[in-house]
Short mmCIF file of C-alpha atoms in Angstrom, two decimals:
data_model
loop_
_atom_site.label_atom_id
_atom_site.label_comp_id
_atom_site.label_asym_id
_atom_site.label_seq_id
_atom_site.Cartn_x
_atom_site.Cartn_y
_atom_site.Cartn_z
CA MET A 1 -35.95 6.12 11.74
CA GLN A 2 -33.49 3.25 11.40
CA SER A 3 -31.61 3.27 8.12
CA VAL A 4 -30.23 -0.26 8.45
CA ILE A 5 -31.75 -3.07 10.53
CA VAL A 6 -29.89 -6.36 10.80
CA ASN A 7 -31.58 -9.22 12.58
CA ASN A 8 -29.83 -12.57 13.29
CA LEU A 9 -28.17 -12.48 9.90
CA SER A 10 -26.02 -15.54 9.05
CA LYS A 11 -23.92 -16.70 6.12
CA SER A 12 -21.88 -19.87 5.61
CA TYR A 13 -19.76 -21.13 2.74
CA GLY A 14 -18.54 -24.53 1.60
CA LYS A 15 -20.21 -27.74 0.47
CA LYS A 16 -21.43 -28.53 3.96
CA LYS A 17 -21.74 -24.90 5.00
CA GLU A 18 -18.77 -25.58 7.26
CA ILE A 19 -17.24 -22.12 6.96
CA LYS A 20 -19.37 -19.81 9.07
CA ALA A 21 -18.53 -16.29 7.88
CA VAL A 22 -21.34 -14.39 9.62
CA LYS A 23 -22.97 -15.81 12.74
CA GLU A 24 -26.39 -14.48 13.81
CA ILE A 25 -25.49 -10.82 13.74
CA SER A 26 -27.93 -8.11 14.89
CA PHE A 27 -27.53 -4.34 14.99
CA GLU A 28 -29.19 -1.14 13.80
CA VAL A 29 -27.89 2.03 12.20
CA SER A 30 -29.80 5.32 12.49
CA LYS A 31 -30.40 7.65 9.59
CA GLY A 32 -27.47 10.00 9.00
CA GLU A 33 -25.14 8.01 11.22
CA LEU A 34 -21.49 7.23 10.45
CA PHE A 35 -21.25 3.62 11.60
CA GLY A 36 -18.00 1.65 11.66
CA ILE A 37 -17.57 -2.11 11.51
CA ILE A 38 -14.17 -2.65 13.08
CA GLY A 39 -12.43 -6.00 12.74
CA PRO A 40 -9.46 -7.88 11.30
CA ASP A 41 -9.31 -9.79 7.99
CA GLY A 42 -11.58 -12.80 8.08
CA ALA A 43 -13.98 -11.28 10.64
CA GLY A 44 -16.86 -11.41 8.12
CA LYS A 45 -17.06 -7.71 7.26
CA THR A 46 -17.18 -8.17 3.49
CA SER A 47 -19.79 -10.96 3.67
CA LEU A 48 -21.95 -8.71 5.82
CA PHE A 49 -21.63 -5.77 3.41
CA ARG A 50 -22.36 -7.97 0.40
CA MET A 51 -25.57 -9.22 2.02
CA LEU A 52 -26.66 -5.68 2.87
CA THR A 53 -26.00 -4.53 -0.70
CA THR A 54 -27.97 -7.55 -2.08
CA LEU A 55 -24.95 -9.13 -3.76
CA LEU A 56 -25.11 -12.21 -1.55
CA LEU A 57 -28.13 -14.06 -0.13
CA PRO A 58 -28.22 -14.67 3.64
CA ASP A 59 -28.67 -18.26 4.90
CA ALA A 60 -30.76 -17.15 7.85
CA GLY A 61 -32.04 -14.03 9.52
CA ASN A 62 -33.10 -10.87 7.75
CA ALA A 63 -32.03 -7.32 7.10
CA ALA A 64 -33.55 -4.12 5.79
CA VAL A 65 -31.89 -1.08 4.26
CA ASP A 66 -33.87 2.16 4.17
CA GLY A 67 -37.05 0.15 4.82
CA SER A 68 -36.51 -2.39 2.02
CA ASP A 69 -35.84 -6.08 2.71
CA VAL A 70 -32.49 -7.25 1.32
CA VAL A 71 -34.05 -10.39 -0.22
CA LYS A 72 -37.60 -9.44 -1.23
CA ASN A 73 -36.91 -5.87 -2.31
CA TYR A 74 -33.38 -6.21 -3.59
CA LYS A 75 -34.11 -4.15 -6.71
CA ASP A 76 -35.19 -1.14 -4.62
CA ILE A 77 -32.06 -1.37 -2.53
CA ARG A 78 -29.77 -1.41 -5.54
CA LYS A 79 -31.25 1.92 -6.65
CA LYS A 80 -30.67 3.67 -3.38
CA VAL A 81 -27.40 2.40 -1.97
CA GLY A 82 -23.84 3.16 -2.97
CA TYR A 83 -21.19 0.47 -2.56
CA MET A 84 -17.44 0.80 -2.71
CA PRO A 85 -15.91 -2.68 -2.56
CA GLY A 86 -12.53 -3.32 -0.97
CA ARG A 87 -10.94 -4.21 -4.28
CA PHE A 88 -10.78 -1.50 -6.93
CA SER A 89 -13.53 -2.51 -9.31
CA LEU A 90 -13.92 0.33 -11.79
CA TYR A 91 -13.14 -0.08 -15.48
CA GLN A 92 -9.36 0.19 -15.73
CA ASP A 93 -9.42 0.85 -19.48
CA LEU A 94 -11.96 3.67 -19.26
CA SER A 95 -10.85 7.18 -18.34
CA VAL A 96 -11.75 8.88 -15.08
CA GLU A 97 -14.48 10.86 -16.82
CA GLU A 98 -15.83 7.83 -18.71
CA ASN A 99 -16.12 5.78 -15.53
CA LEU A 100 -18.06 8.51 -13.81
CA ASN A 101 -20.40 9.04 -16.78
CA PHE A 102 -20.91 5.29 -17.07
CA PHE A 103 -22.06 4.93 -13.46
CA ALA A 104 -24.30 8.00 -13.73
CA THR A 105 -25.94 6.62 -16.91
CA ILE A 106 -26.56 3.19 -15.35
CA PHE A 107 -28.53 4.89 -12.60
CA ASN A 108 -30.45 7.05 -15.08
CA THR A 109 -28.90 10.28 -13.96
CA THR A 110 -26.15 12.66 -15.06
CA VAL A 111 -22.91 13.84 -13.51
CA GLN A 112 -24.17 17.46 -13.73
CA HIS A 113 -27.34 16.64 -11.78
CA ASN A 114 -25.47 15.38 -8.71
CA TYR A 115 -22.22 17.25 -9.15
CA ASP A 116 -22.63 19.20 -5.89
CA LEU A 117 -22.41 15.95 -3.92
CA ILE A 118 -19.11 14.79 -5.38
CA LYS A 119 -17.58 18.19 -6.13
CA ASP A 120 -15.18 18.35 -3.15
CA ILE A 121 -13.81 14.89 -3.95
CA TYR A 122 -13.92 15.02 -7.74
CA VAL A 123 -12.08 18.34 -8.14
CA GLN A 124 -8.99 16.63 -6.75
CA ILE A 125 -8.92 14.15 -9.64
CA GLU A 126 -10.49 16.35 -12.32
CA PRO A 127 -7.08 17.45 -13.65
CA PHE A 128 -6.59 13.79 -14.65
CA LYS A 129 -10.04 13.22 -16.09
CA THR A 130 -8.74 11.89 -19.42
CA ARG A 131 -6.36 9.42 -17.77
CA LYS A 132 -7.29 5.72 -17.76
CA ALA A 133 -8.46 4.57 -14.33
CA GLY A 134 -5.88 1.78 -14.36
CA LYS A 135 -3.10 4.38 -14.54
CA LEU A 136 -4.14 6.29 -11.42
CA SER A 137 -2.27 6.16 -8.10
CA GLY A 138 -3.89 4.40 -5.13
CA GLY A 139 -5.13 7.62 -3.57
CA MET A 140 -6.69 8.86 -6.81
CA LYS A 141 -8.34 5.50 -7.53
CA GLN A 142 -9.93 5.68 -4.12
CA LYS A 143 -11.33 9.16 -4.82
CA LEU A 144 -12.70 8.07 -8.19
CA ALA A 145 -14.30 4.96 -6.67
CA LEU A 146 -15.96 7.09 -4.01
CA SER A 147 -17.22 9.56 -6.64
CA CYS A 148 -18.71 6.68 -8.67
CA ALA A 149 -20.38 5.20 -5.58
CA LEU A 150 -22.00 8.59 -4.88
CA ILE A 151 -23.03 9.74 -8.33
CA HIS A 152 -26.64 8.48 -8.03
CA ARG A 153 -27.07 10.23 -4.66
CA PRO A 154 -27.52 7.11 -2.52
CA VAL A 155 -29.30 7.29 0.84
CA VAL A 156 -26.96 4.71 2.36
CA LEU A 157 -23.29 4.36 1.46
CA PHE A 158 -21.34 1.13 2.11
CA LEU A 159 -17.56 1.43 2.12
CA ASP A 160 -15.66 -1.83 2.52
CA GLU A 161 -12.18 -1.19 3.93
CA PRO A 162 -11.58 2.06 2.03
CA THR A 163 -8.39 2.83 3.98
CA THR A 164 -6.66 -0.55 4.00
CA GLY A 165 -3.04 -0.32 2.87
CA VAL A 166 -3.35 3.46 2.64
CA ASP A 167 -0.81 5.63 4.46
CA ALA A 168 -1.66 7.72 7.53
CA VAL A 169 -2.00 11.01 5.62
CA SER A 170 -4.36 9.67 2.96
CA ARG A 171 -6.37 7.90 5.67
CA LYS A 172 -6.86 11.22 7.49
CA GLU A 173 -7.97 12.90 4.25
CA PHE A 174 -10.43 10.10 3.50
CA TRP A 175 -12.08 10.43 6.89
CA GLU A 176 -12.40 14.18 6.34
CA MET A 177 -14.32 13.42 3.12
CA LEU A 178 -16.64 11.07 5.02
CA LYS A 179 -17.37 13.77 7.58
CA HIS A 180 -18.46 16.10 4.76
CA LEU A 181 -20.72 13.43 3.25
CA LYS A 182 -22.31 12.78 6.61
CA GLN A 183 -23.28 16.46 6.76
CA GLN A 184 -25.25 15.93 3.54
CA GLY A 185 -27.45 13.46 5.44
CA ILE A 186 -26.11 10.24 3.92
CA THR A 187 -25.99 7.22 6.22
CA ILE A 188 -22.52 5.69 6.00
CA LEU A 189 -21.41 2.17 6.93
CA VAL A 190 -17.66 1.78 6.76
CA SER A 191 -15.50 -1.21 7.62
CA THR A 192 -11.87 -1.03 8.70
CA PRO A 193 -9.18 -3.18 10.31
CA TYR A 194 -7.60 -0.05 11.88
CA MET A 195 -8.72 0.25 15.50
CA ASP A 196 -7.58 3.88 15.69
CA GLU A 197 -10.24 4.87 13.13
CA ALA A 198 -13.01 3.78 15.52
CA GLY A 199 -12.94 7.16 17.26
CA LEU A 200 -13.93 8.90 14.01
CA CYS A 201 -17.30 7.06 13.87
CA ASP A 202 -20.54 7.99 15.66
CA ARG A 203 -21.04 4.37 16.68
CA ILE A 204 -19.09 1.20 16.03
CA GLY A 205 -19.58 -2.54 15.99
CA LEU A 206 -16.54 -4.64 16.88
CA MET A 207 -16.47 -7.77 14.73
CA GLN A 208 -14.39 -10.93 15.09
CA GLN A 209 -14.84 -14.44 13.64
CA GLY A 210 -18.31 -13.74 12.28
CA LYS A 211 -19.69 -12.23 15.46
CA ILE A 212 -20.34 -8.74 16.71
CA LEU A 213 -18.52 -8.51 20.03
CA SER A 214 -19.99 -5.17 21.04
CA VAL A 215 -21.93 -2.20 19.62
CA GLY A 216 -21.94 1.37 20.89
CA THR A 217 -20.33 4.78 20.72
CA PRO A 218 -16.54 4.63 21.09
CA ALA A 219 -16.95 6.15 24.57
CA GLU A 220 -19.52 3.52 25.57
CA ILE A 221 -17.23 0.74 24.42
CA THR A 222 -14.14 1.96 26.22
CA GLY A 223 -16.33 2.88 29.22
CA ALA A 224 -17.22 -0.81 29.59
CA PHE A 225 -13.55 -1.57 30.25
CA LYS A 226 -13.59 -1.70 34.04
CA GLU A 227 -10.07 -2.82 34.96
CA THR A 228 -7.23 -0.39 35.54
CA ILE A 229 -4.67 -0.09 32.75
CA LEU A 230 -1.17 1.04 33.61
CA GLY A 231 1.17 2.32 30.93
CA VAL A 232 4.65 0.97 31.75
CA LYS A 233 7.98 1.55 30.06
CA SER A 234 11.63 0.89 30.86
CA ASN A 235 15.03 0.75 29.18
CA ASN A 236 14.40 -2.82 27.94
CA MET A 237 10.88 -3.09 26.58
CA TYR A 238 11.03 -6.75 25.50
CA GLN A 239 12.31 -7.97 28.87
CA LEU A 240 9.78 -5.69 30.60
CA LEU A 241 6.92 -7.33 28.70
CA LYS A 242 8.01 -10.77 29.86
CA ASP A 243 8.40 -9.54 33.45
CA LEU A 244 4.94 -7.94 33.44
CA ASN A 245 3.23 -11.06 32.12
CA ALA A 246 4.97 -13.16 34.78
CA ASN A 247 3.60 -11.01 37.61
CA ASP A 248 0.66 -12.32 39.69
CA GLU A 249 -1.08 -8.94 39.92
CA VAL A 250 -1.07 -8.52 36.14
CA GLU A 251 -4.08 -9.79 34.22
CA ASP A 252 -2.57 -9.09 30.80
CA ALA A 253 0.26 -7.01 29.36
CA TYR A 254 0.89 -6.13 25.74
CA SER A 255 2.84 -3.55 23.79
CA PHE A 256 1.01 -0.36 22.89
CA GLY A 257 3.15 2.26 21.19
CA GLU A 258 5.70 3.77 23.54
CA TYR A 259 4.30 1.97 26.63
CA HIS A 260 3.19 -1.54 27.50
CA HIS A 261 -0.48 -1.51 28.43
CA THR A 262 -0.79 -3.53 31.60
CA VAL A 263 -4.26 -4.64 32.67
CA MET A 264 -4.21 -5.08 36.44
CA LYS A 265 -6.15 -7.50 38.64
CA PRO A 266 -8.38 -5.94 41.33
CA ASN A 267 -6.66 -4.72 44.53
CA PHE A 268 -3.25 -4.47 42.92
CA ASN A 269 -0.54 -2.34 44.47
CA LYS A 270 1.43 0.00 42.25
CA GLU A 271 4.40 0.20 44.65
CA THR A 272 4.71 -3.60 44.80
CA LEU A 273 4.70 -3.74 41.02
CA GLN A 274 7.37 -1.05 40.82
CA GLN A 275 9.59 -2.89 43.34
CA TYR A 276 9.13 -6.17 41.46
CA LEU A 277 10.09 -4.61 38.15
CA GLU A 278 13.14 -2.90 39.67
CA GLN A 279 14.25 -6.19 41.20
CA LYS A 280 14.02 -7.73 37.73
CA GLY A 281 16.56 -5.18 36.58
CA ASN A 282 14.33 -2.71 34.70
CA LYS A 283 15.80 0.78 34.65
CA GLU A 284 14.32 4.20 33.76
CA LEU A 285 10.99 2.75 34.83
CA VAL A 286 7.82 4.79 34.22
CA ILE A 287 4.44 3.57 35.51
CA GLN A 288 1.38 5.72 34.87
CA ASN A 289 -2.38 5.37 34.73
CA THR A 290 -3.75 5.08 31.21
CA GLN A 291 -7.22 5.28 29.66
CA PRO A 292 -8.42 2.27 27.69
CA THR A 293 -8.75 2.68 23.92
CA VAL A 294 -11.04 0.81 21.51
CA GLU A 295 -8.10 -1.49 20.75
CA ASP A 296 -7.79 -2.42 24.44
CA SER A 297 -11.53 -3.15 24.54
CA PHE A 298 -11.31 -5.22 21.36
CA MET A 299 -8.51 -7.36 22.76
CA GLN A 300 -10.31 -7.89 26.04
CA LEU A 301 -13.52 -8.94 24.24
CA MET A 302 -11.53 -11.22 21.91
CA LYS A 303 -9.93 -13.08 24.79
CA GLN A 304 -13.20 -13.66 26.66
CA MET B 1 33.03 1.25 12.86
CA ALA B 2 31.89 0.30 9.40
CA THR B 3 31.98 -3.39 10.31
CA ASP B 4 29.10 -2.92 12.76
CA TYR B 5 26.84 -1.62 10.03
CA ILE B 6 24.81 -4.25 8.23
CA ILE B 7 23.40 -1.77 5.72
CA THR B 8 25.15 1.35 4.46
CA THR B 9 23.93 3.68 1.74
CA GLU B 10 25.55 6.82 0.37
CA GLU B 11 23.66 9.15 -1.97
CA LEU B 12 21.71 6.13 -3.22
CA THR B 13 19.49 7.19 -6.12
CA LYS B 14 17.06 5.58 -8.53
CA ARG B 15 15.60 7.38 -11.53
CA PHE B 16 12.93 6.17 -13.91
CA ASN B 17 13.30 8.43 -16.96
CA ASP B 18 12.89 11.94 -15.52
CA PHE B 19 11.25 10.76 -12.28
CA THR B 20 13.57 10.44 -9.28
CA ALA B 21 11.93 7.75 -7.15
CA VAL B 22 14.77 7.60 -4.61
CA ASP B 23 16.70 10.83 -4.25
CA HIS B 24 20.23 10.62 -2.79
CA ILE B 25 19.51 8.77 0.44
CA SER B 26 22.34 8.16 2.90
CA PHE B 27 21.89 6.10 6.04
CA TYR B 28 23.17 3.06 7.87
CA VAL B 29 21.56 0.27 9.87
CA ASN B 30 23.28 -1.29 12.89
CA LYS B 31 23.69 -5.03 13.18
CA GLY B 32 20.86 -6.57 15.23
CA GLU B 33 18.77 -3.42 15.07
CA ILE B 34 15.01 -3.25 14.44
CA PHE B 35 14.86 -0.50 11.82
CA GLY B 36 11.51 1.03 10.85
CA PHE B 37 11.30 2.29 7.27
CA LEU B 38 8.30 4.61 7.01
CA GLY B 39 6.88 6.85 4.35
CA ALA B 40 3.62 7.75 2.63
CA ASN B 41 2.44 5.71 -0.37
CA GLY B 42 4.58 6.77 -3.31
CA ALA B 43 7.42 8.18 -1.18
CA GLY B 44 9.87 5.67 -2.64
CA LYS B 45 10.02 2.95 0.05
CA THR B 46 9.42 0.01 -2.26
CA THR B 47 11.97 1.21 -4.82
CA ALA B 48 14.56 1.72 -2.08
CA MET B 49 13.85 -1.71 -0.61
CA ARG B 50 14.16 -3.38 -4.01
CA MET B 51 17.64 -1.88 -4.41
CA LEU B 52 18.66 -3.03 -0.92
CA CYS B 53 17.47 -6.56 -1.69
CA GLY B 54 19.56 -6.71 -4.86
CA LEU B 55 16.49 -6.77 -7.13
CA SER B 56 16.95 -3.39 -8.79
CA LEU B 57 20.17 -1.63 -9.80
CA PRO B 58 20.64 1.93 -8.49
CA THR B 59 21.08 4.78 -10.96
CA SER B 60 23.85 6.27 -8.82
CA GLY B 61 25.26 6.28 -5.30
CA LYS B 62 26.59 3.44 -3.17
CA ALA B 63 25.14 0.79 -0.91
CA THR B 64 26.32 -2.34 0.84
CA ILE B 65 24.18 -5.05 2.40
CA ALA B 66 25.92 -7.44 4.81
CA GLY B 67 29.15 -6.16 3.27
CA PHE B 68 28.08 -6.92 -0.31
CA ASP B 69 27.85 -4.33 -3.05
CA VAL B 70 24.40 -3.65 -4.55
CA TYR B 71 25.84 -3.33 -8.07
CA LYS B 72 28.19 -6.29 -8.29
CA GLN B 73 27.24 -8.79 -5.60
CA THR B 74 23.46 -9.07 -5.84
CA GLU B 75 23.50 -12.88 -5.65
CA ASN B 76 25.49 -12.76 -2.38
CA ILE B 77 22.98 -10.24 -1.08
CA LYS B 78 20.02 -12.48 -1.91
CA ARG B 79 21.65 -15.34 0.04
CA SER B 80 22.24 -13.12 3.07
CA ILE B 81 18.73 -11.76 3.43
CA GLY B 82 15.21 -12.96 4.12
CA TYR B 83 12.10 -11.28 2.74
CA MET B 84 8.46 -11.32 3.69
CA SER B 85 5.64 -9.19 2.35
CA GLN B 86 1.99 -8.85 3.25
CA LYS B 87 1.20 -11.00 0.24
CA PHE B 88 2.83 -14.04 1.75
CA SER B 89 5.27 -16.05 -0.17
CA LEU B 90 3.84 -19.33 1.14
CA TYR B 91 2.34 -21.98 -1.15
CA GLU B 92 -1.25 -22.49 -0.08
CA ASP B 93 -1.49 -25.93 -1.67
CA LEU B 94 1.58 -27.27 0.10
CA THR B 95 1.54 -28.36 3.74
CA VAL B 96 3.27 -26.43 6.50
CA ARG B 97 6.13 -28.96 6.52
CA GLU B 98 6.45 -28.92 2.71
CA ASN B 99 6.64 -25.12 2.66
CA ILE B 100 9.46 -25.12 5.20
CA ARG B 101 11.27 -27.91 3.34
CA PHE B 102 10.87 -26.03 0.05
CA TYR B 103 12.40 -22.79 1.35
CA GLY B 104 15.19 -24.61 3.15
CA GLY B 105 16.00 -26.38 -0.13
CA ILE B 106 15.94 -23.17 -2.18
CA TYR B 107 18.56 -21.66 0.10
CA GLY B 108 20.71 -24.79 -0.25
CA LYS B 109 20.38 -26.02 3.32
CA SER B 110 21.25 -29.68 4.01
CA ASN B 111 18.56 -32.27 4.69
CA ALA B 112 19.87 -32.72 8.23
CA PHE B 113 19.67 -28.97 8.88
CA ILE B 114 16.17 -28.75 7.43
CA LYS B 115 14.88 -31.73 9.39
CA GLU B 116 16.24 -30.61 12.71
CA LYS B 117 15.23 -26.99 12.33
CA THR B 118 11.74 -27.87 11.06
CA ASN B 119 11.01 -29.77 14.26
CA TRP B 120 12.33 -26.93 16.37
CA LEU B 121 10.31 -24.38 14.40
CA LEU B 122 7.04 -26.33 14.57
CA GLN B 123 7.47 -26.52 18.31
CA GLN B 124 8.27 -22.80 18.60
CA LEU B 125 5.16 -21.87 16.66
CA ASN B 126 3.07 -24.53 18.37
CA LEU B 127 2.15 -25.91 14.97
CA GLN B 128 3.07 -29.60 15.52
CA ASP B 129 -0.52 -30.74 15.00
CA GLU B 130 -0.85 -28.67 11.82
CA ALA B 131 2.47 -29.71 10.26
CA ASP B 132 0.82 -31.87 7.61
CA LYS B 133 -2.14 -29.61 6.89
CA LEU B 134 -2.30 -27.39 3.82
CA VAL B 135 -1.19 -23.83 4.49
CA GLY B 136 -4.34 -22.60 2.74
CA SER B 137 -6.43 -24.02 5.58
CA LEU B 138 -4.63 -22.08 8.33
CA PRO B 139 -6.00 -18.87 9.87
CA LEU B 140 -4.41 -15.65 8.63
CA GLY B 141 -2.46 -14.97 11.82
CA TRP B 142 -0.79 -18.39 11.74
CA LYS B 143 0.11 -17.97 8.09
CA GLN B 144 1.74 -14.67 8.89
CA LYS B 145 3.81 -16.11 11.72
CA LEU B 146 4.78 -19.07 9.54
CA ALA B 147 5.72 -16.77 6.65
CA PHE B 148 8.03 -14.83 8.95
CA SER B 149 9.63 -17.99 10.32
CA VAL B 150 10.17 -19.30 6.79
CA ALA B 151 11.77 -15.97 5.80
CA ILE B 152 14.42 -16.40 8.53
CA PHE B 153 14.68 -20.21 8.27
CA HIS B 154 18.01 -20.06 6.42
CA GLU B 155 19.39 -17.84 9.20
CA PRO B 156 19.90 -14.69 7.15
CA GLN B 157 21.75 -11.69 8.54
CA ILE B 158 18.91 -9.33 7.66
CA VAL B 159 15.21 -9.83 7.15
CA PHE B 160 13.13 -7.34 5.16
CA LEU B 161 9.47 -7.16 6.21
CA ASP B 162 7.13 -5.23 3.92
CA GLU B 163 3.95 -4.36 5.85
CA PRO B 164 3.94 -7.74 7.57
CA THR B 165 0.99 -7.11 9.90
CA GLY B 166 -1.65 -5.63 7.57
CA GLY B 167 -5.20 -6.71 8.40
CA VAL B 168 -4.51 -9.01 11.35
CA ASP B 169 -6.27 -8.73 14.70
CA PRO B 170 -4.59 -6.73 17.47
CA VAL B 171 -3.64 -9.78 19.53
CA THR B 172 -1.98 -11.59 16.60
CA ARG B 173 -0.25 -8.35 15.57
CA ARG B 174 1.46 -8.25 18.96
CA GLU B 175 2.35 -11.95 18.85
CA PHE B 176 3.97 -11.20 15.51
CA TRP B 177 6.04 -8.42 17.05
CA ASN B 178 7.20 -10.83 19.77
CA LEU B 179 8.63 -12.99 16.98
CA ILE B 180 10.41 -9.92 15.61
CA TYR B 181 11.91 -9.14 19.02
CA GLU B 182 13.07 -12.74 19.39
CA ALA B 183 14.68 -12.72 15.96
CA ALA B 184 16.46 -9.45 16.75
CA ALA B 185 17.67 -10.90 20.05
CA THR B 186 19.44 -13.68 18.09
CA GLY B 187 21.32 -11.02 16.10
CA ILE B 188 19.15 -10.86 12.96
CA THR B 189 18.71 -7.30 11.74
CA VAL B 190 15.06 -6.44 11.06
CA PHE B 191 14.16 -3.89 8.39
CA VAL B 192 10.40 -3.28 8.51
CA THR B 193 7.79 -1.07 6.83
CA THR B 194 4.36 -0.51 8.37
CA HIS B 195 1.29 1.71 8.23
CA TYR B 196 0.60 1.17 11.93
CA MET B 197 2.24 4.09 13.68
CA ASP B 198 2.19 2.40 17.09
CA GLU B 199 4.53 -0.20 15.56
CA ALA B 200 7.01 2.56 14.74
CA GLU B 201 7.45 2.89 18.51
CA TYR B 202 8.66 -0.72 18.69
CA CYS B 203 11.65 -0.01 16.44
CA ASN B 204 15.10 0.94 17.72
CA ARG B 205 15.31 3.62 15.04
CA VAL B 206 12.91 4.91 12.43
CA SER B 207 13.44 6.66 9.11
CA ILE B 208 10.71 8.62 7.35
CA MET B 209 10.80 9.04 3.58
CA VAL B 210 9.18 12.03 1.88
CA ASP B 211 9.31 12.53 -1.89
CA GLY B 212 12.22 10.11 -2.33
CA ARG B 213 14.36 11.61 0.44
CA ILE B 214 14.91 10.52 4.03
CA ASP B 215 13.62 13.57 5.91
CA ALA B 216 14.06 12.19 9.42
CA LEU B 217 15.96 9.34 11.04
CA ASP B 218 16.36 8.73 14.74
CA THR B 219 15.01 6.82 17.73
CA PRO B 220 11.24 7.24 18.27
CA VAL B 221 11.91 9.17 21.49
CA ALA B 222 14.30 11.60 19.79
CA LEU B 223 11.96 12.11 16.83
CA LYS B 224 9.00 12.92 19.07
CA GLU B 225 11.15 15.40 20.97
CA LYS B 226 12.48 17.01 17.81
CA PHE B 227 9.03 17.44 16.26
CA ASN B 228 7.42 18.33 19.57
CA ALA B 229 4.91 15.52 19.12
CA ALA B 230 3.22 13.17 21.58
CA THR B 231 3.12 10.18 19.22
CA MET B 232 4.91 8.86 16.15
CA ASP B 233 1.64 9.35 14.29
CA GLU B 234 1.99 13.14 14.73
CA VAL B 235 5.65 13.06 13.66
CA PHE B 236 4.69 11.13 10.54
CA LEU B 237 1.83 13.47 9.65
CA GLN B 238 3.98 16.59 10.09
CA LEU B 239 6.58 15.21 7.68
CA ALA B 240 4.33 13.46 5.18
CA ARG B 241 2.14 16.54 4.75
CA LYS B 242 5.14 18.37 3.32
CA ALA B 243 5.15 15.98 0.38
CA THR B 244 4.68 17.68 -2.97
CA ARG B 245 4.33 14.57 -5.14
CA ILE B 246 0.72 14.30 -6.26
CA ASP B 247 1.03 10.56 -6.41
CA ASN B 248 0.08 9.64 -2.88
#
């Protein structure tokens, strides 16, 4: 059964609807899936999530969450989804414990009743349960917000950029928590601007300027990248990048960590490229075959 | 030689009551270098950066920025540096040209300088057609590039970039780094923090802060070798996991 069905969903803002935030998007998410919406700021991720959580009305198209229509049956959806917005939106002047109790009460349940679901996350902040939410560190706020979004045992969980601005260690920990929740059978939709988090999802949708560029498993998406990518490095990386982009056999070259990823045109010759780069004065040259990543795919789709 | 160092610190420390945010850090930054300043949230990066920018007095230790002392010459420091953070310092309700003019004026540049350099800059950024549009109407990536250009408009010796590329698309992120390379090539020292570990690879040298200390500082290649790691991401995780501060 599909947990989320999105069909030609659109949303525009402005007096003349001139700002098109979401443009005829369609995709489906299966029950129990961890689905990532990957895209930069301004791609339309938040507008999409707000429509799916019934906080914003679509202009056109339709969508259903757990079998309920986001417009007609919005009240049902609000009972069964959890939503963690990108901006911290708990009560800053209530304590950790009070926030959690408040959200449980609103949904007619108790913390005790669903404690097993949040236990792994909540124990980490329980030592600070009398502290005001506004006085927590970023990492602890995030854990409290997740606990509050889960306390009514939602069937679908929407997390809007939970890891933005968070350091690499806390990001890793957060994804571990999501893996645990997935094992409890909760469908999770998570948005992120970090391309390297794509690999942690079952399936992903790449989003840019209101459109979904591609949907699939991370392997399907990178598998659709047909051109050869060479990883190239030398003693002068900035000059090397200019030299690569000036070469006729190179489709595109861009920095990628230690190497420059160099997308080659068909029928290229590695030796010719090496000679060309040496002639240009590059030393300590390394040229090796490289597998495309989701970020490579994203950039290729963006430029099409 | 000390004259080749644009930043020097010696046992630089900042305490807030009984909490030591920055704990005796000693390092130097070469002139014209791209220096990556990494650390987990709460490791003390922002506090250290505020001291280096002359915005916060150290509790103890020494530091010089462009030859100026962080205790006594903070105004000279502010004139010698540029600063850009993820929350841009641009005025959304001013045009592109007005923003540039405003920053040039703040740093006491002459009208002739501002006029000439504005034209050059608009051409460099390919923003000639947008010069008289409000900054608020520009796409995020353009704002970011403009914010960087404005931060180095007064030709500072050092520019501090605090997570400059957060949230932008991968193509724009790389265009932004090209601007950084170009600035460094003209001799401007770049001091940059980021959460993208692939960007750590683009720096000449990288320092990693853990619990207020600098636990590692070297070129990306040397750090990966030392920590027996394939990527800077692994190096970072190995170090940051040792942190004992709960506030992360």
